[in-house]
């Protein structure tokens, strides 16, 4: 009879080990799933932040003639003037990064001193007419229309 008690203990230990291994695998699987979800959410937040930042910059400074598009070294530059001072926020792509700097609206760009907004290999600005623009980046595209009218359009009325 002692023999039956010994084999019963072995079976109990085997079942306990199986449950422990199942619990461990469940925890590992849950942790890996959580890591993947968190990484995806972080990437989505970065993409939305880039597009939202561009849209917010334009909308916050939407005054007559404040927003314009220039070109430097074959790359588009979004120029957002801060009023009558002659200075502006300039947003452009430099070394696969979208950067912004603050300087004279028509002056030279300073990419080495610019603040990085986000990573992007593509940055295009399309004028669609009627003071409507489309900005395209790796994160997607944002469409905005200027609420204030440009001086050329206002002069025609």
N, C-alpha and C. Protein backbone atom coordinates (compact mmCIF):
# COMPACT_ATOMS: atom_id res chain seq x y z
N UNK A 1 0.80 -1.20 0.00
CA UNK A 1 0.00 0.00 0.00
C UNK A 1 0.84 1.26 0.00
N UNK A 2 2.03 1.17 0.52
CA UNK A 2 2.90 2.34 0.50
C UNK A 2 3.26 2.70 -0.93
N UNK A 3 3.29 1.73 -1.77
CA UNK A 3 3.64 1.98 -3.15
C UNK A 3 2.59 2.83 -3.85
N UNK A 4 1.34 2.60 -3.61
CA UNK A 4 0.27 3.39 -4.20
C UNK A 4 0.34 4.85 -3.71
N UNK A 5 0.70 5.06 -2.47
CA UNK A 5 0.83 6.42 -1.95
C UNK A 5 1.98 7.16 -2.62
N UNK A 6 3.07 6.48 -2.94
CA UNK A 6 4.21 7.10 -3.60
C UNK A 6 3.89 7.50 -5.02
N UNK A 7 3.19 6.64 -5.75
CA UNK A 7 2.83 6.98 -7.13
C UNK A 7 1.78 8.07 -7.17
N UNK A 8 0.94 8.13 -6.18
CA UNK A 8 -0.07 9.19 -6.08
C UNK A 8 0.62 10.54 -5.89
N UNK A 9 1.69 10.56 -5.10
CA UNK A 9 2.44 11.80 -4.88
C UNK A 9 3.14 12.26 -6.15
N UNK A 10 3.63 11.33 -6.96
CA UNK A 10 4.30 11.67 -8.22
C UNK A 10 3.28 12.28 -9.19
N UNK A 11 2.10 11.66 -9.26
CA UNK A 11 1.06 12.21 -10.14
C UNK A 11 0.64 13.60 -9.69
N UNK A 12 0.53 13.80 -8.42
CA UNK A 12 0.18 15.12 -7.89
C UNK A 12 1.24 16.14 -8.26
N UNK A 13 2.50 15.74 -8.16
CA UNK A 13 3.59 16.66 -8.52
C UNK A 13 3.58 16.95 -10.02
N UNK A 14 3.32 15.94 -10.84
CA UNK A 14 3.28 16.14 -12.29
C UNK A 14 2.15 17.10 -12.65
N UNK A 15 0.99 16.94 -12.05
CA UNK A 15 -0.14 17.84 -12.32
C UNK A 15 0.18 19.25 -11.85
N UNK A 16 0.82 19.39 -10.70
CA UNK A 16 1.21 20.71 -10.19
C UNK A 16 2.20 21.38 -11.14
N UNK A 17 3.16 20.63 -11.65
CA UNK A 17 4.15 21.17 -12.59
C UNK A 17 3.47 21.60 -13.90
N UNK A 18 2.51 20.79 -14.37
CA UNK A 18 1.78 21.14 -15.60
C UNK A 18 1.00 22.44 -15.39
N UNK A 19 0.31 22.58 -14.26
CA UNK A 19 -0.41 23.82 -13.99
C UNK A 19 0.54 25.01 -13.86
N UNK A 20 1.67 24.80 -13.21
CA UNK A 20 2.66 25.87 -13.06
C UNK A 20 3.22 26.28 -14.42
N UNK A 21 3.51 25.32 -15.28
CA UNK A 21 4.01 25.63 -16.63
C UNK A 21 2.95 26.36 -17.44
N UNK A 22 1.70 25.92 -17.33
CA UNK A 22 0.61 26.62 -18.03
C UNK A 22 0.46 28.05 -17.56
N UNK A 23 0.55 28.25 -16.24
CA UNK A 23 0.47 29.60 -15.68
C UNK A 23 1.64 30.46 -16.19
N UNK A 24 2.84 29.90 -16.19
CA UNK A 24 4.02 30.64 -16.66
C UNK A 24 3.86 31.01 -18.14
N UNK A 25 3.41 30.09 -18.98
CA UNK A 25 3.21 30.37 -20.40
C UNK A 25 2.13 31.44 -20.61
N UNK A 26 1.08 31.40 -19.79
CA UNK A 26 0.03 32.42 -19.88
C UNK A 26 0.58 33.80 -19.55
N UNK A 27 1.40 33.89 -18.51
CA UNK A 27 2.00 35.18 -18.13
C UNK A 27 2.93 35.68 -19.22
N UNK A 28 3.76 34.80 -19.77
CA UNK A 28 4.70 35.20 -20.83
C UNK A 28 3.92 35.65 -22.07
N UNK A 29 2.91 34.89 -22.48
CA UNK A 29 2.11 35.26 -23.64
C UNK A 29 1.42 36.62 -23.41
N UNK A 30 0.88 36.83 -22.23
CA UNK A 30 0.22 38.10 -21.91
C UNK A 30 1.19 39.26 -21.94
N UNK A 31 2.39 39.06 -21.41
CA UNK A 31 3.40 40.13 -21.42
C UNK A 31 3.82 40.48 -22.85
N UNK A 32 4.03 39.48 -23.69
CA UNK A 32 4.41 39.74 -25.08
C UNK A 32 3.30 40.45 -25.84
N UNK A 33 2.07 40.04 -25.61
CA UNK A 33 0.93 40.69 -26.26
C UNK A 33 0.82 42.14 -25.81
N UNK A 34 0.98 42.39 -24.52
CA UNK A 34 0.92 43.76 -24.00
C UNK A 34 2.03 44.62 -24.62
N UNK A 35 3.23 44.07 -24.73
CA UNK A 35 4.35 44.81 -25.32
C UNK A 35 4.04 45.20 -26.76
N UNK A 36 3.49 44.27 -27.54
CA UNK A 36 3.15 44.56 -28.94
C UNK A 36 2.07 45.62 -29.04
N UNK A 37 1.06 45.53 -28.20
CA UNK A 37 -0.03 46.52 -28.21
C UNK A 37 0.50 47.89 -27.82
N UNK A 38 1.32 47.94 -26.79
CA UNK A 38 1.88 49.23 -26.33
C UNK A 38 2.77 49.85 -27.40
N UNK A 39 3.56 49.03 -28.10
CA UNK A 39 4.43 49.56 -29.17
C UNK A 39 3.59 50.10 -30.32
N UNK A 40 2.53 49.40 -30.69
CA UNK A 40 1.65 49.87 -31.75
C UNK A 40 0.95 51.16 -31.37
N UNK A 41 0.50 51.25 -30.13
CA UNK A 41 -0.17 52.46 -29.67
C UNK A 41 0.81 53.64 -29.65
N UNK A 42 2.03 53.40 -29.23
CA UNK A 42 3.03 54.46 -29.21
C UNK A 42 3.31 54.96 -30.62
N UNK A 43 3.44 54.05 -31.58
CA UNK A 43 3.65 54.46 -32.97
C UNK A 43 2.49 55.26 -33.52
N UNK A 44 1.26 54.84 -33.22
CA UNK A 44 0.09 55.59 -33.67
C UNK A 44 0.05 56.98 -33.05
N UNK A 45 0.39 57.07 -31.77
CA UNK A 45 0.41 58.38 -31.10
C UNK A 45 1.43 59.31 -31.72
N UNK A 46 2.61 58.77 -32.08
CA UNK A 46 3.64 59.60 -32.71
C UNK A 46 3.17 60.12 -34.06
N UNK A 47 2.52 59.26 -34.83
CA UNK A 47 2.01 59.69 -36.14
C UNK A 47 0.95 60.76 -35.99
N UNK A 48 0.00 60.54 -35.09
CA UNK A 48 -1.05 61.54 -34.90
C UNK A 48 -0.48 62.84 -34.35
N UNK A 49 0.51 62.74 -33.48
CA UNK A 49 1.11 63.94 -32.89
C UNK A 49 1.75 64.80 -33.96
N UNK A 50 2.43 64.19 -34.91
CA UNK A 50 3.10 64.94 -35.98
C UNK A 50 2.08 65.70 -36.81
N UNK A 51 1.04 65.02 -37.26
CA UNK A 51 0.02 65.68 -38.08
C UNK A 51 -0.76 66.72 -37.28
N UNK A 52 -1.07 66.41 -36.04
CA UNK A 52 -1.80 67.36 -35.20
C UNK A 52 -0.97 68.61 -34.93
N UNK A 53 0.33 68.42 -34.74
CA UNK A 53 1.20 69.57 -34.49
C UNK A 53 1.20 70.51 -35.69
N UNK A 54 1.32 69.95 -36.88
CA UNK A 54 1.32 70.78 -38.09
C UNK A 54 0.00 71.55 -38.21
N UNK A 55 -1.09 70.85 -38.03
CA UNK A 55 -2.40 71.46 -38.14
C UNK A 55 -2.59 72.56 -37.09
N UNK A 56 -2.16 72.28 -35.87
CA UNK A 56 -2.31 73.25 -34.79
C UNK A 56 -1.46 74.49 -35.02
N UNK A 57 -0.24 74.32 -35.50
CA UNK A 57 0.63 75.47 -35.78
C UNK A 57 -0.03 76.41 -36.78
N UNK A 58 -0.61 75.84 -37.82
CA UNK A 58 -1.25 76.67 -38.84
C UNK A 58 -2.49 77.34 -38.28
N UNK A 59 -3.31 76.60 -37.59
CA UNK A 59 -4.58 77.17 -37.09
C UNK A 59 -4.36 78.23 -36.02
N UNK A 60 -3.32 78.06 -35.21
CA UNK A 60 -3.05 79.05 -34.16
C UNK A 60 -2.58 80.38 -34.74
N UNK A 61 -1.97 80.35 -35.90
CA UNK A 61 -1.41 81.56 -36.50
C UNK A 61 -2.11 81.94 -37.79
N UNK A 62 -3.37 81.59 -37.89
CA UNK A 62 -4.14 81.85 -39.10
C UNK A 62 -4.61 83.30 -39.14
N UNK A 63 -3.70 84.16 -39.56
CA UNK A 63 -4.04 85.56 -39.78
C UNK A 63 -3.71 85.89 -41.23
N UNK A 64 -4.20 87.00 -41.69
CA UNK A 64 -4.02 87.38 -43.09
C UNK A 64 -2.54 87.40 -43.47
N UNK A 65 -2.17 86.59 -44.44
CA UNK A 65 -0.81 86.55 -44.97
C UNK A 65 0.22 85.89 -44.09
N UNK A 66 -0.17 85.28 -42.97
CA UNK A 66 0.81 84.72 -42.04
C UNK A 66 1.35 83.37 -42.52
N UNK A 67 0.55 82.59 -43.21
CA UNK A 67 0.96 81.25 -43.62
C UNK A 67 1.32 81.27 -45.09
N UNK A 68 2.52 80.79 -45.40
CA UNK A 68 2.95 80.71 -46.80
C UNK A 68 3.84 79.49 -46.99
N UNK A 69 4.10 79.19 -48.24
CA UNK A 69 4.98 78.06 -48.57
C UNK A 69 6.14 78.62 -49.37
N UNK A 70 7.34 78.26 -48.93
CA UNK A 70 8.57 78.68 -49.62
C UNK A 70 9.32 77.42 -50.04
N UNK A 71 10.47 77.62 -50.64
CA UNK A 71 11.29 76.48 -51.03
C UNK A 71 12.75 76.82 -50.73
N UNK A 72 13.46 75.83 -50.18
CA UNK A 72 14.89 75.98 -49.89
C UNK A 72 15.59 74.68 -50.26
N UNK A 73 16.58 74.75 -51.11
CA UNK A 73 17.33 73.57 -51.56
C UNK A 73 16.41 72.50 -52.14
N UNK A 74 15.39 72.93 -52.84
CA UNK A 74 14.46 72.00 -53.48
C UNK A 74 13.46 71.36 -52.55
N UNK A 75 13.44 71.75 -51.30
CA UNK A 75 12.52 71.20 -50.30
C UNK A 75 11.49 72.27 -49.91
N UNK A 76 10.23 71.87 -49.71
CA UNK A 76 9.24 72.84 -49.29
C UNK A 76 9.45 73.27 -47.84
N UNK A 77 9.11 74.51 -47.56
CA UNK A 77 9.21 75.07 -46.22
C UNK A 77 7.88 75.73 -45.90
N UNK A 78 7.25 75.31 -44.81
CA UNK A 78 6.02 75.93 -44.34
C UNK A 78 6.43 77.10 -43.46
N UNK A 79 6.09 78.30 -43.87
CA UNK A 79 6.48 79.51 -43.16
C UNK A 79 5.25 80.09 -42.47
N UNK A 80 5.34 80.24 -41.14
CA UNK A 80 4.22 80.77 -40.36
C UNK A 80 4.72 82.01 -39.64
N UNK A 81 4.36 83.17 -40.18
CA UNK A 81 4.83 84.45 -39.63
C UNK A 81 4.12 84.75 -38.31
N UNK A 82 4.82 85.47 -37.45
CA UNK A 82 4.23 85.81 -36.14
C UNK A 82 3.75 87.25 -36.07
N UNK A 83 3.36 87.79 -37.15
CA UNK A 83 2.84 89.16 -37.15
C UNK A 83 3.72 90.07 -37.98
N UNK A 84 3.90 91.29 -37.51
CA UNK A 84 4.63 92.31 -38.25
C UNK A 84 6.12 92.34 -37.93
N UNK A 85 6.63 91.41 -37.13
CA UNK A 85 8.03 91.44 -36.71
C UNK A 85 9.01 91.03 -37.82
N UNK A 86 8.52 90.32 -38.83
CA UNK A 86 9.41 89.84 -39.88
C UNK A 86 10.01 88.48 -39.55
N UNK A 87 9.68 87.94 -38.39
CA UNK A 87 10.17 86.62 -38.00
C UNK A 87 9.06 85.59 -38.18
N UNK A 88 9.48 84.31 -38.31
CA UNK A 88 8.49 83.27 -38.56
C UNK A 88 8.99 81.92 -38.06
N UNK A 89 8.06 81.06 -37.83
CA UNK A 89 8.33 79.66 -37.57
C UNK A 89 8.43 78.99 -38.92
N UNK A 90 9.53 78.26 -39.18
CA UNK A 90 9.72 77.59 -40.47
C UNK A 90 9.79 76.09 -40.22
N UNK A 91 8.93 75.33 -40.89
CA UNK A 91 8.87 73.89 -40.74
C UNK A 91 9.31 73.26 -42.06
N UNK A 92 10.29 72.35 -41.98
CA UNK A 92 10.84 71.73 -43.18
C UNK A 92 11.48 70.39 -42.83
N UNK A 93 11.85 69.63 -43.84
CA UNK A 93 12.48 68.33 -43.66
C UNK A 93 13.99 68.49 -43.77
N UNK A 94 14.71 67.85 -42.85
CA UNK A 94 16.17 67.87 -42.86
C UNK A 94 16.66 66.52 -42.35
N UNK A 95 17.43 65.82 -43.18
CA UNK A 95 17.99 64.51 -42.83
C UNK A 95 16.92 63.54 -42.32
N UNK A 96 15.86 63.39 -43.08
CA UNK A 96 14.74 62.48 -42.77
C UNK A 96 14.06 62.79 -41.44
N UNK A 97 14.12 64.04 -41.04
CA UNK A 97 13.41 64.50 -39.84
C UNK A 97 12.65 65.77 -40.20
N UNK A 98 11.49 65.92 -39.63
CA UNK A 98 10.75 67.16 -39.78
C UNK A 98 11.18 68.07 -38.64
N UNK A 99 11.68 69.24 -39.00
CA UNK A 99 12.23 70.15 -38.00
C UNK A 99 11.56 71.52 -38.12
N UNK A 100 11.72 72.30 -37.06
CA UNK A 100 11.24 73.68 -37.09
C UNK A 100 12.30 74.58 -36.49
N UNK A 101 12.40 75.76 -37.05
CA UNK A 101 13.25 76.77 -36.45
C UNK A 101 12.53 78.11 -36.50
N UNK A 102 13.07 79.05 -35.78
CA UNK A 102 12.47 80.38 -35.70
C UNK A 102 13.52 81.38 -36.16
N UNK A 103 13.18 82.18 -37.13
CA UNK A 103 14.13 83.16 -37.65
C UNK A 103 13.43 84.12 -38.58
N UNK A 104 14.23 84.90 -39.29
CA UNK A 104 13.67 85.84 -40.24
C UNK A 104 12.88 85.08 -41.29
N UNK A 105 11.69 85.57 -41.59
CA UNK A 105 10.79 84.85 -42.49
C UNK A 105 11.45 84.56 -43.83
N UNK A 106 12.21 85.48 -44.35
CA UNK A 106 12.87 85.29 -45.65
C UNK A 106 14.34 84.94 -45.49
N UNK A 107 14.82 84.73 -44.25
CA UNK A 107 16.23 84.47 -44.00
C UNK A 107 16.63 83.02 -44.22
N UNK A 108 17.90 82.76 -43.98
CA UNK A 108 18.45 81.42 -44.15
C UNK A 108 17.92 80.48 -43.07
N UNK A 109 17.84 79.20 -43.42
CA UNK A 109 17.40 78.18 -42.46
C UNK A 109 18.58 77.73 -41.62
N UNK A 110 18.30 77.31 -40.40
CA UNK A 110 19.35 76.84 -39.49
C UNK A 110 19.01 75.42 -39.02
N UNK A 111 19.17 74.42 -39.89
CA UNK A 111 18.76 73.06 -39.53
C UNK A 111 19.55 72.46 -38.37
N UNK A 112 20.79 72.88 -38.18
CA UNK A 112 21.58 72.33 -37.08
C UNK A 112 21.06 72.80 -35.72
N UNK A 113 20.40 73.94 -35.70
CA UNK A 113 19.85 74.48 -34.46
C UNK A 113 18.34 74.27 -34.37
N UNK A 114 17.76 73.60 -35.33
CA UNK A 114 16.31 73.41 -35.36
C UNK A 114 15.86 72.33 -34.39
N UNK A 115 14.62 72.46 -33.97
CA UNK A 115 14.00 71.48 -33.07
C UNK A 115 13.36 70.37 -33.90
N UNK A 116 13.64 69.13 -33.56
CA UNK A 116 13.06 67.99 -34.29
C UNK A 116 11.62 67.79 -33.85
N UNK A 117 10.72 67.74 -34.84
CA UNK A 117 9.31 67.48 -34.58
C UNK A 117 9.03 65.99 -34.65
N UNK A 118 9.59 65.32 -35.64
CA UNK A 118 9.37 63.88 -35.80
C UNK A 118 10.15 63.34 -36.98
N UNK A 119 10.11 62.03 -37.13
CA UNK A 119 10.79 61.34 -38.23
C UNK A 119 9.88 61.29 -39.45
N UNK A 120 10.39 61.63 -40.61
CA UNK A 120 9.66 61.47 -41.86
C UNK A 120 10.61 61.53 -43.03
N UNK A 121 10.39 60.68 -43.99
CA UNK A 121 11.19 60.71 -45.21
C UNK A 121 10.49 61.51 -46.29
N UNK A 122 9.22 61.79 -46.08
CA UNK A 122 8.45 62.54 -47.07
C UNK A 122 7.83 63.76 -46.40
N UNK A 123 7.94 64.88 -47.07
CA UNK A 123 7.29 66.11 -46.61
C UNK A 123 6.96 66.92 -47.84
N UNK A 124 5.70 66.96 -48.19
CA UNK A 124 5.24 67.72 -49.35
C UNK A 124 4.11 68.64 -48.91
N UNK A 125 4.05 69.78 -49.55
CA UNK A 125 2.97 70.73 -49.30
C UNK A 125 2.34 71.03 -50.65
N UNK A 126 1.06 70.75 -50.76
CA UNK A 126 0.34 70.98 -52.00
C UNK A 126 -0.68 72.10 -51.79
N UNK A 127 -0.61 73.12 -52.63
CA UNK A 127 -1.62 74.18 -52.61
C UNK A 127 -2.78 73.72 -53.49
N UNK A 128 -3.95 73.63 -52.91
CA UNK A 128 -5.12 73.14 -53.63
C UNK A 128 -6.00 74.26 -54.14
N UNK A 129 -5.65 75.51 -53.86
CA UNK A 129 -6.45 76.66 -54.27
C UNK A 129 -7.39 77.10 -53.17
N UNK A 130 -7.87 78.32 -53.28
CA UNK A 130 -8.78 78.90 -52.28
C UNK A 130 -8.21 78.81 -50.87
N UNK A 131 -6.91 79.06 -50.73
CA UNK A 131 -6.22 79.03 -49.44
C UNK A 131 -6.37 77.70 -48.72
N UNK A 132 -6.37 76.62 -49.49
CA UNK A 132 -6.43 75.27 -48.93
C UNK A 132 -5.14 74.55 -49.28
N UNK A 133 -4.58 73.86 -48.29
CA UNK A 133 -3.31 73.17 -48.45
C UNK A 133 -3.42 71.73 -47.96
N UNK A 134 -2.58 70.89 -48.52
CA UNK A 134 -2.46 69.50 -48.06
C UNK A 134 -0.99 69.28 -47.75
N UNK A 135 -0.71 68.81 -46.54
CA UNK A 135 0.64 68.45 -46.14
C UNK A 135 0.70 66.94 -46.07
N UNK A 136 1.69 66.36 -46.73
CA UNK A 136 1.84 64.90 -46.78
C UNK A 136 3.17 64.53 -46.14
N UNK A 137 3.10 63.61 -45.19
CA UNK A 137 4.29 63.06 -44.53
C UNK A 137 4.17 61.54 -44.49
N UNK A 138 5.18 60.89 -43.94
CA UNK A 138 5.11 59.44 -43.75
C UNK A 138 3.96 59.06 -42.82
N UNK A 139 3.62 59.96 -41.92
CA UNK A 139 2.56 59.69 -40.94
C UNK A 139 1.17 59.78 -41.56
N UNK A 140 1.07 60.36 -42.73
CA UNK A 140 -0.23 60.52 -43.38
C UNK A 140 -0.33 61.90 -44.00
N UNK A 141 -1.54 62.38 -44.09
CA UNK A 141 -1.74 63.70 -44.69
C UNK A 141 -2.73 64.48 -43.86
N UNK A 142 -2.55 65.79 -43.87
CA UNK A 142 -3.47 66.68 -43.18
C UNK A 142 -3.89 67.77 -44.17
N UNK A 143 -5.14 68.05 -44.17
CA UNK A 143 -5.72 69.05 -45.06
C UNK A 143 -6.21 70.21 -44.21
N UNK A 144 -5.85 71.42 -44.58
CA UNK A 144 -6.34 72.56 -43.83
C UNK A 144 -6.63 73.71 -44.78
N UNK A 145 -7.62 74.48 -44.41
CA UNK A 145 -7.97 75.69 -45.14
C UNK A 145 -7.77 76.88 -44.24
N UNK A 146 -7.19 77.91 -44.78
CA UNK A 146 -6.96 79.12 -43.99
C UNK A 146 -8.29 79.86 -43.84
N UNK A 147 -8.62 80.21 -42.63
CA UNK A 147 -9.87 80.94 -42.39
C UNK A 147 -9.73 82.40 -42.77
N UNK A 148 -8.52 82.94 -42.57
CA UNK A 148 -8.29 84.32 -42.99
C UNK A 148 -7.97 84.30 -44.48
N UNK A 149 -8.33 85.30 -45.16
CA UNK A 149 -8.10 85.33 -46.60
C UNK A 149 -6.78 86.01 -46.88
N UNK A 150 -6.12 85.53 -47.90
CA UNK A 150 -4.84 86.16 -48.27
C UNK A 150 -5.12 87.53 -48.86
N UNK A 151 -4.11 88.39 -48.87
CA UNK A 151 -4.28 89.76 -49.34
C UNK A 151 -4.66 89.81 -50.79
N UNK A 152 -4.12 88.89 -51.60
CA UNK A 152 -4.45 88.90 -53.04
C UNK A 152 -5.93 88.61 -53.26
N UNK A 153 -6.48 87.66 -52.52
CA UNK A 153 -7.89 87.32 -52.67
C UNK A 153 -8.75 88.46 -52.14
N UNK A 154 -8.37 89.02 -51.01
CA UNK A 154 -9.16 90.10 -50.41
C UNK A 154 -9.16 91.33 -51.34
N UNK A 155 -8.04 91.58 -52.02
CA UNK A 155 -7.96 92.75 -52.91
C UNK A 155 -8.86 92.59 -54.12
N UNK A 156 -9.14 91.36 -54.54
CA UNK A 156 -9.98 91.13 -55.72
C UNK A 156 -11.44 91.37 -55.42
N UNK A 157 -11.86 91.36 -54.18
CA UNK A 157 -13.29 91.50 -53.86
C UNK A 157 -13.81 92.89 -54.06
